[in-house]
Tab-separated table of C-alpha atoms and ligand atoms in Angstrom:
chain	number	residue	atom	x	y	z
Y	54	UNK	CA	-22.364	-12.526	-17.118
Y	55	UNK	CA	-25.190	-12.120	-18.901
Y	56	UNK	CA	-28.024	-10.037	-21.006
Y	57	UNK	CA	-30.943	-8.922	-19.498
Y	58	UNK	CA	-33.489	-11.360	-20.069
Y	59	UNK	CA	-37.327	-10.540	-20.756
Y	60	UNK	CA	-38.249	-12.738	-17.661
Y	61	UNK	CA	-35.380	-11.530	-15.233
Y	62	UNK	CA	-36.955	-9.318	-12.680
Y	63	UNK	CA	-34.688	-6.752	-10.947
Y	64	UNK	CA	-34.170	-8.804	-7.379
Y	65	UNK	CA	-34.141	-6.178	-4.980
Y	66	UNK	CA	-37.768	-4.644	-6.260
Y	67	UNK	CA	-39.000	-8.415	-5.963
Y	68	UNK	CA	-38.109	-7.829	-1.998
Y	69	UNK	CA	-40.276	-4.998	-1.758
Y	70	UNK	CA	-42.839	-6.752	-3.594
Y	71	UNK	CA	-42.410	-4.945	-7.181
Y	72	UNK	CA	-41.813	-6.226	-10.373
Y	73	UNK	CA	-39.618	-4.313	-12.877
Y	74	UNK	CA	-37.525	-5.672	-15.084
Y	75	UNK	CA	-33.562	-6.054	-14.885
Y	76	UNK	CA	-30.974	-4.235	-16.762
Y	77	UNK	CA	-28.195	-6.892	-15.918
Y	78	UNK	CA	-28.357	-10.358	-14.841
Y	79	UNK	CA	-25.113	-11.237	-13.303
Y	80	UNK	CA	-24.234	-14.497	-13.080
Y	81	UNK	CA	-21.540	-14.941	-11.054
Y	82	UNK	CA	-23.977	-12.992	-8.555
Y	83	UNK	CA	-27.087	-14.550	-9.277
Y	84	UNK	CA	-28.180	-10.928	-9.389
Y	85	UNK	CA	-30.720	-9.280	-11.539
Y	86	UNK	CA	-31.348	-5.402	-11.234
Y	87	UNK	CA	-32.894	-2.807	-12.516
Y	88	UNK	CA	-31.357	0.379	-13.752
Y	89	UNK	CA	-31.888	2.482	-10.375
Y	90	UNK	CA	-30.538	-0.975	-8.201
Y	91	UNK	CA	-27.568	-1.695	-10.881
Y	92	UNK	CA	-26.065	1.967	-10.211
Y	93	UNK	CA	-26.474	2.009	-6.549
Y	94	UNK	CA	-24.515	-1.801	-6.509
Y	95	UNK	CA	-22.073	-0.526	-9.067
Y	96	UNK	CA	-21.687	2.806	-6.536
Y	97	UNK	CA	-21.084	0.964	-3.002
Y	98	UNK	CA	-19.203	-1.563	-4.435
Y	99	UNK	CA	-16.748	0.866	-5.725
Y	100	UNK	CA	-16.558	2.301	-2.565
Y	101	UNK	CA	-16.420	-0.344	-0.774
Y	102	UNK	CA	-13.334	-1.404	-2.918
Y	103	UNK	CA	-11.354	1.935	-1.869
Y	104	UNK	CA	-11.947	1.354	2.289
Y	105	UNK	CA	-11.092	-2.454	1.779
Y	106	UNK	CA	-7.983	-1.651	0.243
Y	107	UNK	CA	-7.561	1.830	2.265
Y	108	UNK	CA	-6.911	3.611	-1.262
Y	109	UNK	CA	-7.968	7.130	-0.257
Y	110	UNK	CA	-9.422	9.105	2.992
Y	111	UNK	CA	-12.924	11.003	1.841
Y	112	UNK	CA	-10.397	14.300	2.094
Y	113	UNK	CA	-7.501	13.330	-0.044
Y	114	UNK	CA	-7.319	14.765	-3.746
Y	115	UNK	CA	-6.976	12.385	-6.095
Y	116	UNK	CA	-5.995	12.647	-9.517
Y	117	UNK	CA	-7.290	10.233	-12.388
Y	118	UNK	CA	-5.550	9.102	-15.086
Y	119	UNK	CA	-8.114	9.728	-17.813
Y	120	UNK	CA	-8.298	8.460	-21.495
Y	121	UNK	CA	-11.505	9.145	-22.674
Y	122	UNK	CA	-12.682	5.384	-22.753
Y	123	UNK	CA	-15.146	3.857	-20.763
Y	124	UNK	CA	-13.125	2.403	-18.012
Y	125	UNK	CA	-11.151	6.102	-16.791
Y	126	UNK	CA	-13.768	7.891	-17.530
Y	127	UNK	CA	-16.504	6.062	-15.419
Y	128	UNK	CA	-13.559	6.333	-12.926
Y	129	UNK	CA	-13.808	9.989	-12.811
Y	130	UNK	CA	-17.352	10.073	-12.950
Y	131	UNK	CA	-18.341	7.758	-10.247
Y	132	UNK	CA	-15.402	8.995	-7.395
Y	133	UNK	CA	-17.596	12.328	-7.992
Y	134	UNK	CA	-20.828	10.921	-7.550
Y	135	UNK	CA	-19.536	9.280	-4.708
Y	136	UNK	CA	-18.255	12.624	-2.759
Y	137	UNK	CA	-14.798	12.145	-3.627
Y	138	UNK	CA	-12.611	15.140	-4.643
Y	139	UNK	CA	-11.225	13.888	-7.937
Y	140	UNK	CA	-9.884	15.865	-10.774
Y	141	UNK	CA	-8.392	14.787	-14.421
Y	142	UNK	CA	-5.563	14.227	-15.928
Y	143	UNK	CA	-5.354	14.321	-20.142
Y	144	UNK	CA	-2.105	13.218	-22.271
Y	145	UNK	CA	-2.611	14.305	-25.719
Y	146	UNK	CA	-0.723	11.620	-27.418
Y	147	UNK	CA	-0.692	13.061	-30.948
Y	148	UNK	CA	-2.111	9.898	-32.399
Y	149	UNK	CA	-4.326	12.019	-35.030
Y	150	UNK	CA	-8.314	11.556	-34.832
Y	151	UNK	CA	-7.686	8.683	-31.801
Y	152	UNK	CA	-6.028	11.747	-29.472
Y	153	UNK	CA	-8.494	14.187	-30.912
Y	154	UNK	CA	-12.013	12.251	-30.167
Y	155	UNK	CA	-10.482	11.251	-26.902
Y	156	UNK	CA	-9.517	14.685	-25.643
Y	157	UNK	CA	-13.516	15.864	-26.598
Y	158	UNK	CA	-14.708	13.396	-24.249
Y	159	UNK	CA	-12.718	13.868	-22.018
Y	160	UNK	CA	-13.687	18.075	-21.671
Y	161	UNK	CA	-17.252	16.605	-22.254
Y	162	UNK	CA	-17.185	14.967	-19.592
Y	163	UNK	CA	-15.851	17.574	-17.271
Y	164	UNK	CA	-18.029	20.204	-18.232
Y	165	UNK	CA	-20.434	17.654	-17.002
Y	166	UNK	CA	-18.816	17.625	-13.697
Y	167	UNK	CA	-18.116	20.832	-13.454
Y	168	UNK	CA	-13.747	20.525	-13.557
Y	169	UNK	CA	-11.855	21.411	-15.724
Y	170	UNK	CA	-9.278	18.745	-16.632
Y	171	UNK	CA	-5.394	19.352	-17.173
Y	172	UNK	CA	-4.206	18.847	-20.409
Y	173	UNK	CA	-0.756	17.783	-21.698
Y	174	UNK	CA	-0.098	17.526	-25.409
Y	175	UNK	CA	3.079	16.061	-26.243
Y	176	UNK	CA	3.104	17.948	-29.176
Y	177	UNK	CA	3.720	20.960	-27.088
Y	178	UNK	CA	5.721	19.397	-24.726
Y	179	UNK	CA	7.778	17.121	-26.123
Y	180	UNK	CA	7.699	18.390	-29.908
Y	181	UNK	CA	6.275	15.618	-31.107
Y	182	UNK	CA	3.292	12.868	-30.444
Y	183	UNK	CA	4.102	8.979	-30.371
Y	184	UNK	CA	3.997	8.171	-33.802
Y	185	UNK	CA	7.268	10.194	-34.115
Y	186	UNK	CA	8.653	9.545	-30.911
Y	187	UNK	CA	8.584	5.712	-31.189
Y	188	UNK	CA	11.214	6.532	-33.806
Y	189	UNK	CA	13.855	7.496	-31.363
Y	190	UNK	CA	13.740	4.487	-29.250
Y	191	UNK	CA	13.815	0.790	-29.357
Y	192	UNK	CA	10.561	-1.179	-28.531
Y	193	UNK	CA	7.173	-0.625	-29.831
Y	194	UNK	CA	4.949	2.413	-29.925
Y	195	UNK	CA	3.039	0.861	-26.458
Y	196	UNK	CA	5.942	0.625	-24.141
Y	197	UNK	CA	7.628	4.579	-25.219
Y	198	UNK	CA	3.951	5.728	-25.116
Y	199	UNK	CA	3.571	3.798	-21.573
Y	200	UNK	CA	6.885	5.452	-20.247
Y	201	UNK	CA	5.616	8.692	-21.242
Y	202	UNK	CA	2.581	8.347	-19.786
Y	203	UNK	CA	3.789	7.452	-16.406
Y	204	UNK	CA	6.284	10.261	-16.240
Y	205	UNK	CA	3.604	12.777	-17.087
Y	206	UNK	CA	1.274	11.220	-14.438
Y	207	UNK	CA	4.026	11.149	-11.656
Y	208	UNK	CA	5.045	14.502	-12.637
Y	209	UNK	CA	2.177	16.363	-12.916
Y	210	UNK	CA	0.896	15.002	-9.637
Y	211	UNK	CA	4.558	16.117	-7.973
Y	212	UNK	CA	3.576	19.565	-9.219
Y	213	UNK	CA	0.103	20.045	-8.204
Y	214	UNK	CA	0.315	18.147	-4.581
Y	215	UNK	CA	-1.654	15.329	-5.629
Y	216	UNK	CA	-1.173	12.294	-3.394
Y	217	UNK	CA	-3.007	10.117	-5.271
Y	218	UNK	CA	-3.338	8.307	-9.085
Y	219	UNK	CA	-6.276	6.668	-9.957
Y	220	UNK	CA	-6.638	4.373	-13.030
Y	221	UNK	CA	-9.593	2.964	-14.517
Y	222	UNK	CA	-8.296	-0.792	-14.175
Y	223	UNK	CA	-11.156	-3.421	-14.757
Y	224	UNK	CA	-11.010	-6.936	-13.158
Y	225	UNK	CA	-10.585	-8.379	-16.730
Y	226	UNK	CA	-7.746	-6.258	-17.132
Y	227	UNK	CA	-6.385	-7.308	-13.898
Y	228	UNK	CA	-6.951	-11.322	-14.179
Y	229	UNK	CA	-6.108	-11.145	-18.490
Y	230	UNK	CA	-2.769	-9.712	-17.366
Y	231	UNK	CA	-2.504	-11.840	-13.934
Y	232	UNK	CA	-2.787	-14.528	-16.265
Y	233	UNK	CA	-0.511	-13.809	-19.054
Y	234	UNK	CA	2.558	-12.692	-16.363
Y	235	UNK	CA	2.108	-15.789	-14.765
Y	236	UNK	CA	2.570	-18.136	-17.738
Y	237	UNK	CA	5.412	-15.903	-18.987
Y	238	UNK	CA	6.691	-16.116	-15.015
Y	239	UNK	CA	7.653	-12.194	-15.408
Y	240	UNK	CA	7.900	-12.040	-11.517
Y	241	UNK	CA	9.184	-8.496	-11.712
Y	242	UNK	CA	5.226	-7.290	-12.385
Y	243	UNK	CA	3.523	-9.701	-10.420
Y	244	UNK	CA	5.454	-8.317	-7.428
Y	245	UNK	CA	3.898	-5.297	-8.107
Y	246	UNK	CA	0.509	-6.457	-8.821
Y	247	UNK	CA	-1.908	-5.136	-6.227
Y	248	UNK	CA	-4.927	-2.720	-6.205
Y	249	UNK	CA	-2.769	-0.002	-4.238
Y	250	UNK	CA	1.085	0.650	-4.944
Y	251	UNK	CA	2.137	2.986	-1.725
Y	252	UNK	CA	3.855	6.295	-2.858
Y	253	UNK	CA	7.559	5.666	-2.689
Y	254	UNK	CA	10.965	7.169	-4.176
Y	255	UNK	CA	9.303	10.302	-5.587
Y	256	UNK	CA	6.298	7.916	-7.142
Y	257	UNK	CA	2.656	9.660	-6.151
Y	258	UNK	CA	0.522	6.388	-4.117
Y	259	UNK	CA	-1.287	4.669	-7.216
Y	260	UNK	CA	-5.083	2.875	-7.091
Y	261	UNK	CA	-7.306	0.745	-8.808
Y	262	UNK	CA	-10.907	1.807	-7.602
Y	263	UNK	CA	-12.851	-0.454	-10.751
Y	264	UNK	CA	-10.686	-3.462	-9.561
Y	265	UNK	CA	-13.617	-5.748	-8.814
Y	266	UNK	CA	-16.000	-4.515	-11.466
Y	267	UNK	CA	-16.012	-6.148	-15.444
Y	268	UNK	CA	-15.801	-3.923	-18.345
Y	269	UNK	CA	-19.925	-5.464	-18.969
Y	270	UNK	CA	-20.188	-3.711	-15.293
Y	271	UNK	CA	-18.438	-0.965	-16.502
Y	272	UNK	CA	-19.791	-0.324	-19.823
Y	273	UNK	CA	-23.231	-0.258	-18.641
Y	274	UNK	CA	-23.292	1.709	-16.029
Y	275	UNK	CA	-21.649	4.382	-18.187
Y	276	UNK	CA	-24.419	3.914	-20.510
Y	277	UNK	CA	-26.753	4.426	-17.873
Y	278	UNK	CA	-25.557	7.663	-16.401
Y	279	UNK	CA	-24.384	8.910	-20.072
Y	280	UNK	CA	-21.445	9.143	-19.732
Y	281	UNK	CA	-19.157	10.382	-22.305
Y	282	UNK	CA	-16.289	8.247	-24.016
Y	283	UNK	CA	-14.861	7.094	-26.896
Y	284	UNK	CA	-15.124	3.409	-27.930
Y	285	UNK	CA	-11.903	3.918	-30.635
Y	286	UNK	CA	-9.321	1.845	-30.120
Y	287	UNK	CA	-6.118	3.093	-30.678
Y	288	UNK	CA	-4.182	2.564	-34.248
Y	289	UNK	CA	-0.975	2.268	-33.242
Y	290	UNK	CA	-1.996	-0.720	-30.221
Y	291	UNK	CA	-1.112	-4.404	-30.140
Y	292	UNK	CA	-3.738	-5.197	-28.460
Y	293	UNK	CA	-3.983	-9.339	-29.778
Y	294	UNK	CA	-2.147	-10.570	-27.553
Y	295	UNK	CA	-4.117	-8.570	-24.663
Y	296	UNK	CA	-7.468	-9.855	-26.585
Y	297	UNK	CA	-6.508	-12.975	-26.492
Y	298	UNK	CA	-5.849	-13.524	-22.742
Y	299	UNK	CA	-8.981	-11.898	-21.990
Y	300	UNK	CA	-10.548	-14.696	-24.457
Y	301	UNK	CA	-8.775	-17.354	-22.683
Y	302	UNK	CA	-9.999	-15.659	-19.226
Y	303	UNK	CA	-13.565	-15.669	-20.450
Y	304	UNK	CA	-13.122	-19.262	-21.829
Y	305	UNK	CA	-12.420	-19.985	-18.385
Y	306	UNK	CA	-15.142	-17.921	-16.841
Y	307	UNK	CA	-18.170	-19.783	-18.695
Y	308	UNK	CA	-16.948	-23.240	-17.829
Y	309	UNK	CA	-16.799	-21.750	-13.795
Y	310	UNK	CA	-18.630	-18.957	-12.639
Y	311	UNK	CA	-16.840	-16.337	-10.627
Y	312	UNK	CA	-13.423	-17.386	-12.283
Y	313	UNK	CA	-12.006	-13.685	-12.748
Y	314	UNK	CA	-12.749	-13.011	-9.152
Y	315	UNK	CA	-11.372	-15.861	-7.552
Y	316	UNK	CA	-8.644	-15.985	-9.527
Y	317	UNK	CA	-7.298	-12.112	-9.183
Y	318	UNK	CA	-8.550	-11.590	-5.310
Y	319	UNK	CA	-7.087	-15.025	-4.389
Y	320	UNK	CA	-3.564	-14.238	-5.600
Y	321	UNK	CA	-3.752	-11.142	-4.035
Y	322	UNK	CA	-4.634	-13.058	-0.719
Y	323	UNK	CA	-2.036	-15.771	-1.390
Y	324	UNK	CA	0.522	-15.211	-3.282
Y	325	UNK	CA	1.268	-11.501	-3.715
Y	326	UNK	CA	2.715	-11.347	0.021
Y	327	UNK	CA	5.117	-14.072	-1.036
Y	328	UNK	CA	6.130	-12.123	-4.305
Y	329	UNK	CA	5.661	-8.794	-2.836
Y	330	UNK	CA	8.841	-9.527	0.073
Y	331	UNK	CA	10.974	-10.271	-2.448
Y	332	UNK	CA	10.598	-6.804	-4.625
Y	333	UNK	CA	14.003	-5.617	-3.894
Y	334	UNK	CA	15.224	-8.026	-4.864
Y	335	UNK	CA	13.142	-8.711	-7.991
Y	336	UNK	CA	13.198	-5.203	-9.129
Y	337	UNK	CA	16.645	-4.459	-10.220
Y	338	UNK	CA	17.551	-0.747	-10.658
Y	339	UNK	CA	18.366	2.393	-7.973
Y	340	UNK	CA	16.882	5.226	-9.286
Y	341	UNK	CA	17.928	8.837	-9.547
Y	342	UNK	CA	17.045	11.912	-10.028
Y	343	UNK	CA	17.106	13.545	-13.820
Y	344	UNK	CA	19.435	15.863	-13.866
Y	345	UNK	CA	17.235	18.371	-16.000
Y	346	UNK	CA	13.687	18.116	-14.583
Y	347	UNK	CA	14.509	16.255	-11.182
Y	348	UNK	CA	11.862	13.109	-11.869
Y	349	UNK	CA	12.797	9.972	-10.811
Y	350	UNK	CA	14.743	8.004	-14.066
Y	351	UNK	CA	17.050	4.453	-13.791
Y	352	UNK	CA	19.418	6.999	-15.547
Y	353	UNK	CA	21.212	10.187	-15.344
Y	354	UNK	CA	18.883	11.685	-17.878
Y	355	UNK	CA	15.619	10.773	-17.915
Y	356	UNK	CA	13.931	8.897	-21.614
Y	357	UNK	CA	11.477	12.139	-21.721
Y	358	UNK	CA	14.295	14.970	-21.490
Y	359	UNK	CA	16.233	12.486	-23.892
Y	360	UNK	CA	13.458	12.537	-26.435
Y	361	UNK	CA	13.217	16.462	-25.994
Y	362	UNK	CA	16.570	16.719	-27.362
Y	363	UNK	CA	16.458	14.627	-29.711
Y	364	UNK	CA	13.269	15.905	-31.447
Y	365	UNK	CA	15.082	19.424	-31.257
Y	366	UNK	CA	18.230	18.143	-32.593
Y	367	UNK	CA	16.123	16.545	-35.337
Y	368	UNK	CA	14.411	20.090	-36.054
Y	369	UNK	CA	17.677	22.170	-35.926
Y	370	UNK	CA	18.953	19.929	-38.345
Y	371	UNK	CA	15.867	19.867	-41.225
M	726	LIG	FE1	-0.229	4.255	-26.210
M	726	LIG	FE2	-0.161	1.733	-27.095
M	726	LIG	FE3	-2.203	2.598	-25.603
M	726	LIG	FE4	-1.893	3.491	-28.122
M	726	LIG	S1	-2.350	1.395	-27.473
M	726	LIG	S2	-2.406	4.728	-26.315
M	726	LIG	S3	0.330	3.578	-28.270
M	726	LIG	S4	-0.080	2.413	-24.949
M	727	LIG	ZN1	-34.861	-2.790	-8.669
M	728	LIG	ZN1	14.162	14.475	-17.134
């Protein structure tokens, strides 16, 4: 992957016997395009992602999980463009200016589309954001605000008869993560490491439209259609460790082209169904229903009911 050069012509326009320069040259692709070319790829591949990997029918509401960055929001944006009856769904995390910038983009961004996106603030809901909450429970800040996250998602789509959860997944996040469960052999993920999870024990069905495009891919064509996000990072992340298996993937990438594709889409082809018939077995755990709001939880009482009381505890007592 590369940046436009000067002399790159967009390909396609050369067919029709035009020249007009390229927005992206794409190596792995040996494809230059122009800006109009680069967002109708970008749009069919998409879609052609969702009927490979029979994510959604044209009818089906689907509900993205948005964050206000590039990747979820381009998400949202683009299953619009392409016809797709997609709403929004916002977790306020309480993480001061981070949660604040993101939410504005997020709104922006719908008032461009013309929905109006739900909103959660765990503030309101919980009684506190993460900062606070990662208090109450072991582990870092990532894997409470992770747990949340999916219970709100699952939840909220429950409620509202959504079938579907998009995310914005990238194919670096896919092969940087591919990579770094495979050399830590953590076999209870990579048996559930596919584009499409099937809705099962109370879970909503979960996709991956972006799997096949880069965050380059991704970026750009946001840029392009200007769309709103926020390129803030979030304070309280670890992200190192994530950087620096999307390093080693790029590493990897520049010595042989198409690296990142092969790599994620041949597992996938290979290897998942071996992993993927032994997930019983790999992941451990029944689960039940909460006993207070009914979601599915490895525990009589769900972590997000727990935290409830314990934030009120905390405030009866102060
Ligand atoms: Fe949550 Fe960690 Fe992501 Fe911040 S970086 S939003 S704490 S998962
Ligand atoms: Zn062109
Ligand atoms: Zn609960």
């Amino acid at each position: 992957m590369g940046k436009p050069s000067k002399k790159k012509l967009c390909k396609l326009c050369k067919l029709k016997g035009l020249r007009k320069e390229s927005v992206i040259y794409m190596k792995e692709h040996r494809l230059a395009l122009c800006e109009e070319h680069f967002k109708e790829w970008f749009e069919k591949r998409v879609k052609e992602t969702i009927k490979e990997f029979r994510m959604f029918k044209p009818n089906e509401k689907i509900l993205v999980a948005v964050s206000g960055g590039k990747d979820s929001q381009t998400l949202w944006y683009v299953l619009n463009r392409l016809g797709y009856d997609a709403d929004a769904f916002f977790i306020h995390l309480g993480i001061g200016d981070y949660s604040d910038e993101s939410m504005e983009k997020v709104i922006e961004l719908g008032k461009l589309l013309g929905k109006k996106p739900y909103i959660v603030k765990l503030e309101e809901d919980i009684g506190a954001g993460i900062p606070v909450l990662q208090n109450f429970v072991r582990g870092t800040a990532c894997s409470v605000c992770g747990r949340i996250k999916r219970y709100q998602f699952n939840k909220i789509a429950n409620d509202l008869g959504y079938n579907v959860v998009a995310t914005g997944h990238n194919l670096d996040d896919e092969s940087s993560s591919l990579l770094a469960n495979l050399i830590n052999w953590n076999l209870k993920y990579l048996a559930r490491k596919y584009p499409v999870l099937p809705a099962e024990k109370g879970f909503p069905k979960k996709v991956k439209p972006l799997v096949k495009m880069t965050e380059e891919q991704i970026k750009l064509y946001a840029q392009l259609n200007n769309i709103p996000f926020t390129e803030r990072s979030c304070p309280l992340g670890d992200t190192a460790s994530l950087h620096f298996y999307k390093d080693v993937m790029n590493l990897i990438e520049n010595h042989a082209l198409g690296t990142k594709y092969r790599f994620y889409f041949e597992y996938l082809k290979k290897v998942y169904p071996i992993f993927s018939s032994l997930k019983e077995e790999l992941i451990e755990g029944e689960l039940q229903k909460c006993k207070i709001c009914g979601q599915p939880s490895p525990s009589e009482i769900c972590m997000v009911c727990r935290l409830k009381e314990k934030v009120k505890q905390q405030k009866e007592g102060s």
